[in-house]
PDB file of C-alpha atoms in Angstrom:
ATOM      1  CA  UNK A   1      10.377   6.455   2.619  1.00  0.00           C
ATOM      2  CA  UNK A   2       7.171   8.814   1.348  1.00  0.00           C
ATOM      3  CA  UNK A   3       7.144   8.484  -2.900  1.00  0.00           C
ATOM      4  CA  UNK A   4       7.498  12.459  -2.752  1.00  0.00           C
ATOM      5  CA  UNK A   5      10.378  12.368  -0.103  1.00  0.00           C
ATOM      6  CA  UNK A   6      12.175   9.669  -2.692  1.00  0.00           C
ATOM      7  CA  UNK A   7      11.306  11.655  -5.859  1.00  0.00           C
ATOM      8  CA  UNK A   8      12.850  14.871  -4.186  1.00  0.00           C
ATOM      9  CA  UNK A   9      16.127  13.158  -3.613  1.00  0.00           C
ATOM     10  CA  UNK A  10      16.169  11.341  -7.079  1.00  0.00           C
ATOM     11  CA  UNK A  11      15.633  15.001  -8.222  1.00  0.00           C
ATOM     12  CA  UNK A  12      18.464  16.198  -6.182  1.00  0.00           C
ATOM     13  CA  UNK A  13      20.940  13.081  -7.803  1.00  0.00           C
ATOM     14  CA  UNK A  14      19.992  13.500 -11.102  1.00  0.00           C
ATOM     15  CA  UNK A  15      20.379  17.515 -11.039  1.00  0.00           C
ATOM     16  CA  UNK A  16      24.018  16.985  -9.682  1.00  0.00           C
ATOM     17  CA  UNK A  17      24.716  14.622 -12.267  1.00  0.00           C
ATOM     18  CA  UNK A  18      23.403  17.127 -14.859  1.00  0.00           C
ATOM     19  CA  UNK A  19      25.870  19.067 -13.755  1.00  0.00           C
ATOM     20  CA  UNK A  20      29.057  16.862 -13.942  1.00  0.00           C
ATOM     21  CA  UNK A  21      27.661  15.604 -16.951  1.00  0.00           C
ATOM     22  CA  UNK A  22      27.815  19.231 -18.223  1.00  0.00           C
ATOM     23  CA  UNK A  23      31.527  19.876 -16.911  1.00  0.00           C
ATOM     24  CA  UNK A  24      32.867  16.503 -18.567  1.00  0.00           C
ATOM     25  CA  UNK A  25      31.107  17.365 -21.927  1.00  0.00           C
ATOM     26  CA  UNK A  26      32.862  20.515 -21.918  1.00  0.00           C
ATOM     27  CA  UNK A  27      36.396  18.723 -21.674  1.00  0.00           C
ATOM     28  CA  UNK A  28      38.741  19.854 -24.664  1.00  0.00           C
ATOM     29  CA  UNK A  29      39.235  15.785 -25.429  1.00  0.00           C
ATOM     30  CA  UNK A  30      35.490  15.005 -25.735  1.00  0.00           C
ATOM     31  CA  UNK A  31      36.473  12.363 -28.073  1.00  0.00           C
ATOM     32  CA  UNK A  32      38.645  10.515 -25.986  1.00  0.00           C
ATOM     33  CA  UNK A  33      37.413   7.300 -25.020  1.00  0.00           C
ATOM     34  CA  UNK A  34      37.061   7.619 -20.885  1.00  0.00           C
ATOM     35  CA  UNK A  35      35.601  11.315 -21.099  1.00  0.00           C
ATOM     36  CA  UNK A  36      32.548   9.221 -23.906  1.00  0.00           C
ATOM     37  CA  UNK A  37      32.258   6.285 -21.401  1.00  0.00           C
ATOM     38  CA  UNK A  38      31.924   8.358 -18.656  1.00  0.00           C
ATOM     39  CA  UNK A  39      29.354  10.565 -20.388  1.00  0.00           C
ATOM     40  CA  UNK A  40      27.505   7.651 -21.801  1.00  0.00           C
ATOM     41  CA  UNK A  41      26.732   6.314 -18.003  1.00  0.00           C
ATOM     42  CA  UNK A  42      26.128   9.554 -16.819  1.00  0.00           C
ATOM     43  CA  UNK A  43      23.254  10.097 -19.275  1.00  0.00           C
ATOM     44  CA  UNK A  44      22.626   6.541 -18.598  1.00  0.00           C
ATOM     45  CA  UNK A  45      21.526   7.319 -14.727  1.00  0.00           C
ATOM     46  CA  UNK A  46      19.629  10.379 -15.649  1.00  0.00           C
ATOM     47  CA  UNK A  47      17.038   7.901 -17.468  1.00  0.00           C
ATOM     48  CA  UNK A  48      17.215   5.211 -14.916  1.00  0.00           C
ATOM     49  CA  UNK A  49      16.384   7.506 -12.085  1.00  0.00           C
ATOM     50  CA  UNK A  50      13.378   8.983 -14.068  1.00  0.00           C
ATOM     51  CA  UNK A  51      12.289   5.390 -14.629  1.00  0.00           C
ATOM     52  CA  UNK A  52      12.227   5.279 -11.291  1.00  0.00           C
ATOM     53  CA  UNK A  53      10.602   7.721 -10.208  1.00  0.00           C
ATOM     54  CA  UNK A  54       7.651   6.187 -13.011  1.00  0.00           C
ATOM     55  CA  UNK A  55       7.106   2.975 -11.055  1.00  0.00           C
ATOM     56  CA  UNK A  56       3.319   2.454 -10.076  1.00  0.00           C
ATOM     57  CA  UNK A  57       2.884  -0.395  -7.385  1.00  0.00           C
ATOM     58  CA  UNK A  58       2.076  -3.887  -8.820  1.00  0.00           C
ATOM     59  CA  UNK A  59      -1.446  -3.686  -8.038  1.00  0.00           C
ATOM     60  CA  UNK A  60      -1.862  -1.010 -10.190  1.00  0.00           C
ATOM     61  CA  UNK A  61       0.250  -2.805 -13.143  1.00  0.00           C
ATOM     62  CA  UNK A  62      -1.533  -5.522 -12.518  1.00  0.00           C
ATOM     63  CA  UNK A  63      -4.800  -3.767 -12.683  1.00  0.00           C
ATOM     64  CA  UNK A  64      -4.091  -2.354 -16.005  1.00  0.00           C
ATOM     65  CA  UNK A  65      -2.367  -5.369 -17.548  1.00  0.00           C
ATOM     66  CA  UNK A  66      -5.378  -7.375 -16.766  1.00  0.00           C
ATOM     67  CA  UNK A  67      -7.458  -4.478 -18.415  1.00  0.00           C
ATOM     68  CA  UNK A  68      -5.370  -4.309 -21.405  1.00  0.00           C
ATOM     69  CA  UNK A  69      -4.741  -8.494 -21.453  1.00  0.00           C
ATOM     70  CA  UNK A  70      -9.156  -8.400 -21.507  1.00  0.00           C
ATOM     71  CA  UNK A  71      -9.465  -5.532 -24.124  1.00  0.00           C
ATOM     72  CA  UNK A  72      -6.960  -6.993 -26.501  1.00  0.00           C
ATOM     73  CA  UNK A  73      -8.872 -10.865 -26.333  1.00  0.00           C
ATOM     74  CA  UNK A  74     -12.398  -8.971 -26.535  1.00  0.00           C
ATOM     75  CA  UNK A  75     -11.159  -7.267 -29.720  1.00  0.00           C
ATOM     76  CA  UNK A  76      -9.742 -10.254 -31.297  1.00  0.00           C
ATOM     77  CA  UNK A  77     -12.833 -12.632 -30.216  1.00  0.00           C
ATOM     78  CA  UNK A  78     -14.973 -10.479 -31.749  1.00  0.00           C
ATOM     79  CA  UNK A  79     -13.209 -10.158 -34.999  1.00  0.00           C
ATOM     80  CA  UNK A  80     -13.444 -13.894 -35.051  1.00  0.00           C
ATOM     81  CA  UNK A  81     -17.140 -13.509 -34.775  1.00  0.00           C
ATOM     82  CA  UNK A  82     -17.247 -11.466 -37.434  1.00  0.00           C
ATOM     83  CA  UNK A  83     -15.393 -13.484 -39.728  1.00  0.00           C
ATOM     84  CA  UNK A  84     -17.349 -16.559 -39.655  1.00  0.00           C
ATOM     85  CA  UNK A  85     -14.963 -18.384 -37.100  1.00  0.00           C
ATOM     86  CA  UNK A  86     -16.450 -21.288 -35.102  1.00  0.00           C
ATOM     87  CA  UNK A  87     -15.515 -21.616 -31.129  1.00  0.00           C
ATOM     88  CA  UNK A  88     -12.483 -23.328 -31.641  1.00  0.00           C
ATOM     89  CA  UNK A  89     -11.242 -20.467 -33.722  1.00  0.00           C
ATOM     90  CA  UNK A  90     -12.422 -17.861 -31.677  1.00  0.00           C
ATOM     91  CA  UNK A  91     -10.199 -19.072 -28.489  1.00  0.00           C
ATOM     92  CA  UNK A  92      -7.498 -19.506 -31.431  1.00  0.00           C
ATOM     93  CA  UNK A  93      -7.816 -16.009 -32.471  1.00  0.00           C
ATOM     94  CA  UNK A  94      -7.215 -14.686 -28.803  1.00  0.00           C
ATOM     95  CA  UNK A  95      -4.016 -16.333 -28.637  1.00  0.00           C
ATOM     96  CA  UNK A  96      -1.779 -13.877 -31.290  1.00  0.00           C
ATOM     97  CA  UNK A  97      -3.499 -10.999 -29.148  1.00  0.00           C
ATOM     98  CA  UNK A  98      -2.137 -11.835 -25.819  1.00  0.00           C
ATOM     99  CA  UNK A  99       1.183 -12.775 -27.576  1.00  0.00           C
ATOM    100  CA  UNK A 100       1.320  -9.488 -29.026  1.00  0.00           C
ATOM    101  CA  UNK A 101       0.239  -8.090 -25.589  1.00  0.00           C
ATOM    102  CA  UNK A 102       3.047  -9.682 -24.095  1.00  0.00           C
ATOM    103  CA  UNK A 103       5.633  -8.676 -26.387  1.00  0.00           C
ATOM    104  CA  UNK A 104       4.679  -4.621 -26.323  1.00  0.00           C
ATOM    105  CA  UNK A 105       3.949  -4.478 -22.727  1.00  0.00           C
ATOM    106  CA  UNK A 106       8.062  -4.405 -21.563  1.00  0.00           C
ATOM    107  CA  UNK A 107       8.708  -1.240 -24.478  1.00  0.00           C
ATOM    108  CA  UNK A 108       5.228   0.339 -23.400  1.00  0.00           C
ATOM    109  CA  UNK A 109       5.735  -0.101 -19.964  1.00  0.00           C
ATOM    110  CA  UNK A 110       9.035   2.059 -20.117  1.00  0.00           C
ATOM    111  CA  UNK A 111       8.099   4.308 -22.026  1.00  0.00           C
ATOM    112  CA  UNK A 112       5.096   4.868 -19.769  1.00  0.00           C
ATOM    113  CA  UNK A 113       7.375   4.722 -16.942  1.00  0.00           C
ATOM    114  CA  UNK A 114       9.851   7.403 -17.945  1.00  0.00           C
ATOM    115  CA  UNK A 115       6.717   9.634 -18.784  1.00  0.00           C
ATOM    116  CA  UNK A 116       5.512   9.471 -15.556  1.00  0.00           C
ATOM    117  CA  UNK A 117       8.808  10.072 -13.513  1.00  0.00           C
ATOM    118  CA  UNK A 118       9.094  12.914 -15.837  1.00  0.00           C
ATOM    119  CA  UNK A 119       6.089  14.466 -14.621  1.00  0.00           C
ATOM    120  CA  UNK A 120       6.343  13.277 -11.191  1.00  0.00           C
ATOM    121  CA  UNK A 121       9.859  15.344 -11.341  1.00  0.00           C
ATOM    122  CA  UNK A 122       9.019  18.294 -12.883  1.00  0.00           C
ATOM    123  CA  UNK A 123       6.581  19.257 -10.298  1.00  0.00           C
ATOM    124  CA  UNK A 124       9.259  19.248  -7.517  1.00  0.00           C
ATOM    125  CA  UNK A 125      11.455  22.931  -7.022  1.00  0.00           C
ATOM    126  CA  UNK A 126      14.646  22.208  -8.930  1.00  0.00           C
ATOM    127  CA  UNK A 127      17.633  21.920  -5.859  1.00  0.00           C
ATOM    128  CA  UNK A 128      20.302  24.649  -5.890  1.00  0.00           C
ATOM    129  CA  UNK A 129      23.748  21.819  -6.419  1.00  0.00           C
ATOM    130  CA  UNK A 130      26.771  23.911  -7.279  1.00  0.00           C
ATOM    131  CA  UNK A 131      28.388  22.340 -10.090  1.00  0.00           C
ATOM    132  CA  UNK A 132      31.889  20.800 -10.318  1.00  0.00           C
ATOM    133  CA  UNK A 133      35.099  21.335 -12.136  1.00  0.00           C
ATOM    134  CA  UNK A 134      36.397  18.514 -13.987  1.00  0.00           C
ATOM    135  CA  UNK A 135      39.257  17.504 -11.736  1.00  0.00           C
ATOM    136  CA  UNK A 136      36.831  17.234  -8.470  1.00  0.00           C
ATOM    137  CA  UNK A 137      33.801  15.823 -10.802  1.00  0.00           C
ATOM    138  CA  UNK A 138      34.864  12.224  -9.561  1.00  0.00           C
ATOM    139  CA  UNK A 139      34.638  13.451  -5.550  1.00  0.00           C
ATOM    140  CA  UNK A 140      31.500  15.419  -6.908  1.00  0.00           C
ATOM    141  CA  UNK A 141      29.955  12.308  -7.871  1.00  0.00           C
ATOM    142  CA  UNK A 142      30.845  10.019  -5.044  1.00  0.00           C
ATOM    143  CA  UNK A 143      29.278  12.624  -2.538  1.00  0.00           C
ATOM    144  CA  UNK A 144      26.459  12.422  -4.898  1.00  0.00           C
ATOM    145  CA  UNK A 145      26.606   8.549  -4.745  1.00  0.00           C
ATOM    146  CA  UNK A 146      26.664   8.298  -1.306  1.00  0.00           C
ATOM    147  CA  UNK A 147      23.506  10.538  -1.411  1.00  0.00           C
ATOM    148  CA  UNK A 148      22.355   7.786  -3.871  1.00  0.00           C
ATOM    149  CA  UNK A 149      22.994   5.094  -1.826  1.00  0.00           C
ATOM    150  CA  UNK A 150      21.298   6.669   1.520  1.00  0.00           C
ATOM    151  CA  UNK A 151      18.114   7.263  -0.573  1.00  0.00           C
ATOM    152  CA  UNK A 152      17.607   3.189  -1.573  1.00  0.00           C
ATOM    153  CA  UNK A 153      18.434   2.323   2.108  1.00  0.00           C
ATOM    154  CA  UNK A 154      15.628   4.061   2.952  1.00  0.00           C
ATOM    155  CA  UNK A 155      13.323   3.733   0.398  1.00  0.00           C
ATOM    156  CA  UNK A 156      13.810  -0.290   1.539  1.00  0.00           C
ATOM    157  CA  UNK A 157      13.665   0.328   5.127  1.00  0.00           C
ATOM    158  CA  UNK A 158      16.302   0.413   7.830  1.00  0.00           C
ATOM    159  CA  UNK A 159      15.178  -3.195   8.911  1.00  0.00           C
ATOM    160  CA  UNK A 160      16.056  -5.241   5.419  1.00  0.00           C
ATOM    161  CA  UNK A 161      19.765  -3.896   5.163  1.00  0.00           C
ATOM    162  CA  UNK A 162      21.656  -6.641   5.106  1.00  0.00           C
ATOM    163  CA  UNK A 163      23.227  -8.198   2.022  1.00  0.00           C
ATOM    164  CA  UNK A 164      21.031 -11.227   1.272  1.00  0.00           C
ATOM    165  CA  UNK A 165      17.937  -8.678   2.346  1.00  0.00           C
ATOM    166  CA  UNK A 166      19.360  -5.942  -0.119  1.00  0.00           C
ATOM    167  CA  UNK A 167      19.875  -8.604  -2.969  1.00  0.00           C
ATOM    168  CA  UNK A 168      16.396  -9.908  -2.857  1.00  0.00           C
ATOM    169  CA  UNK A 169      15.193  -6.200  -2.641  1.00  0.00           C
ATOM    170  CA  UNK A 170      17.004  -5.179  -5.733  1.00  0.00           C
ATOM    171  CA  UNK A 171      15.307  -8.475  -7.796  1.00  0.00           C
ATOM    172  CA  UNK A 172      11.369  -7.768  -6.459  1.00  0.00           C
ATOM    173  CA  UNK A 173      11.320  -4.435  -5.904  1.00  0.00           C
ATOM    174  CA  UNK A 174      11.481  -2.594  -9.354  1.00  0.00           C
ATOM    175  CA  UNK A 175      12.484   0.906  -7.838  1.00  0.00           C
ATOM    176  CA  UNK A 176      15.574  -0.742  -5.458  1.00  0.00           C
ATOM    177  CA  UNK A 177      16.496  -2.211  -8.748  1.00  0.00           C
ATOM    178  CA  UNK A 178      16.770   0.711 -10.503  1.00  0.00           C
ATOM    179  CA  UNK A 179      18.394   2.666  -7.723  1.00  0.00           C
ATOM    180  CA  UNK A 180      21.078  -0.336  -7.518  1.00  0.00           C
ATOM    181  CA  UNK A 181      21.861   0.033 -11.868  1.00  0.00           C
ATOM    182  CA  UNK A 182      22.209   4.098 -11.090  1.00  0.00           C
ATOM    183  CA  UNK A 183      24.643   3.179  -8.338  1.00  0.00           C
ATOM    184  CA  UNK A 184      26.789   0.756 -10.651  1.00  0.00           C
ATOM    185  CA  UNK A 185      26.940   3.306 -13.883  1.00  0.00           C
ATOM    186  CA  UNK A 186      27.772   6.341 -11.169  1.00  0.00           C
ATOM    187  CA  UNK A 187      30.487   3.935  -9.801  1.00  0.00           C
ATOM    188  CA  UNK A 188      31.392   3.300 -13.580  1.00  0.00           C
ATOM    189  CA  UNK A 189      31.235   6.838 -14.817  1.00  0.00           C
ATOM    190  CA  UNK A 190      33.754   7.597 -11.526  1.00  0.00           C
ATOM    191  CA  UNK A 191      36.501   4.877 -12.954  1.00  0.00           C
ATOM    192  CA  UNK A 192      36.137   6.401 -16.138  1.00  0.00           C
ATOM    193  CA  UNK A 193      37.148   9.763 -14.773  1.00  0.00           C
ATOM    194  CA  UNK A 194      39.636   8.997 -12.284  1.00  0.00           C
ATOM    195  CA  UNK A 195      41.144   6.774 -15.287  1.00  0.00           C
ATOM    196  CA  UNK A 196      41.416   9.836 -18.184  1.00  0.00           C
ATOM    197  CA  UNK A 197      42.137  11.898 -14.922  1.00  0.00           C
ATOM    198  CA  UNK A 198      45.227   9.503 -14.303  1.00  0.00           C
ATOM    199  CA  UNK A 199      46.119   9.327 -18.365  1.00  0.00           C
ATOM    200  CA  UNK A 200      46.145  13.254 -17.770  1.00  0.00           C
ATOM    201  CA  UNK A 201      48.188  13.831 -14.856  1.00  0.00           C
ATOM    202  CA  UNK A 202      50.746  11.554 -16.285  1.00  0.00           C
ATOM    203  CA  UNK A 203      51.163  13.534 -19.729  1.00  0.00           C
TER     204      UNK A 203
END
């Protein structure tokens, strides 16, 4: 599947979960544990599906990993220099940098990620999803799963869906990954509802 065909339906999910997130925040027992769980995972997939829509290929992380890796032991080297420090502590002094390097790039990376999807987003038309009540937000949202679902089968490829093909997709492939952790907090957020639904019903 095209990036912009993939963004458009990530769009589409995450502006139908705005709106059932909307509806359940709304609910007169806001405080009551399943209607906070299920709004908790439904803010949850908002994120994950604009991280996703971040993701840059791996040459391109690997391009500017390498770029930052270089920059970072080229700053410390020379500071080494500087200081007076033979060979032996130059190559010493490069070592903290790429450690530090190491330890930033996962919380950079994110953040540079969500960024991105934001702005990747934002420049699509906004979809016209009618919004829910809150007794048919759990259908709501497993029509909107299933929509979910549909998009990572094809943004892997009609030939790799079986299990063991969909399973090693979801560990290499950063976007399947995040499309599979949506999936599990909109199944999530569903129990949640269907369970204070349930509490409701019975008084």
């Amino acid at each position: 599947m095209p990036g912009s065909a993939l963004h458009a339906e990530l769009n589409a999910v995450r502006t139908a979960v705005s709106h059932a997130l909307a509806e359940v925040s709304v609910a007169s027992e806001f405080g009551q544990f399943w209607i906070r769980s299920a709004c908790a995972r439904l803010a949850a997939v908002d994120a994950v599906l604009t991280e996703a829509a971040g993701v840059v290929s791996m040459p391109a992380q690997a391009l500017v990993m390498g770029a930052v890796s270089f920059a970072a032991v080229l700053v410390s080297t020379g500071a080494a220099r500087a200081a007076g420090l033979g060979t032996t502590g130059t190559l010493i002094a490069a070592v903290p940098a790429l450690l530090v390097v190491a330890a930033v790039t996962p919380w950079a990376g994110r953040r540079i990620r969500m960024a991105l999807g934001r702005r990747r987003l934002a420049r699509l038309p906004m979809p016209q999803v009618p919004g829910p009540v809150l007794i048919t937000v759990p259908d709501f949202l497993a029509q909107t799963r299933v929509r979910l679902v549909s998009a990572a089968l094809r943004h892997v490829g009609s030939k790799r869906w079986t299990s063991p093909e969909l399973a090693f997709a979801a560990r290499v492939d950063p976007v399947t990954r995040r499309l599979a952790e949506a999936d599990l907090l909109l199944c999530q957020s569903i129990d949640c509802l269907e369970r204070y639904l349930h509490d409701l019903a019975k008084g």
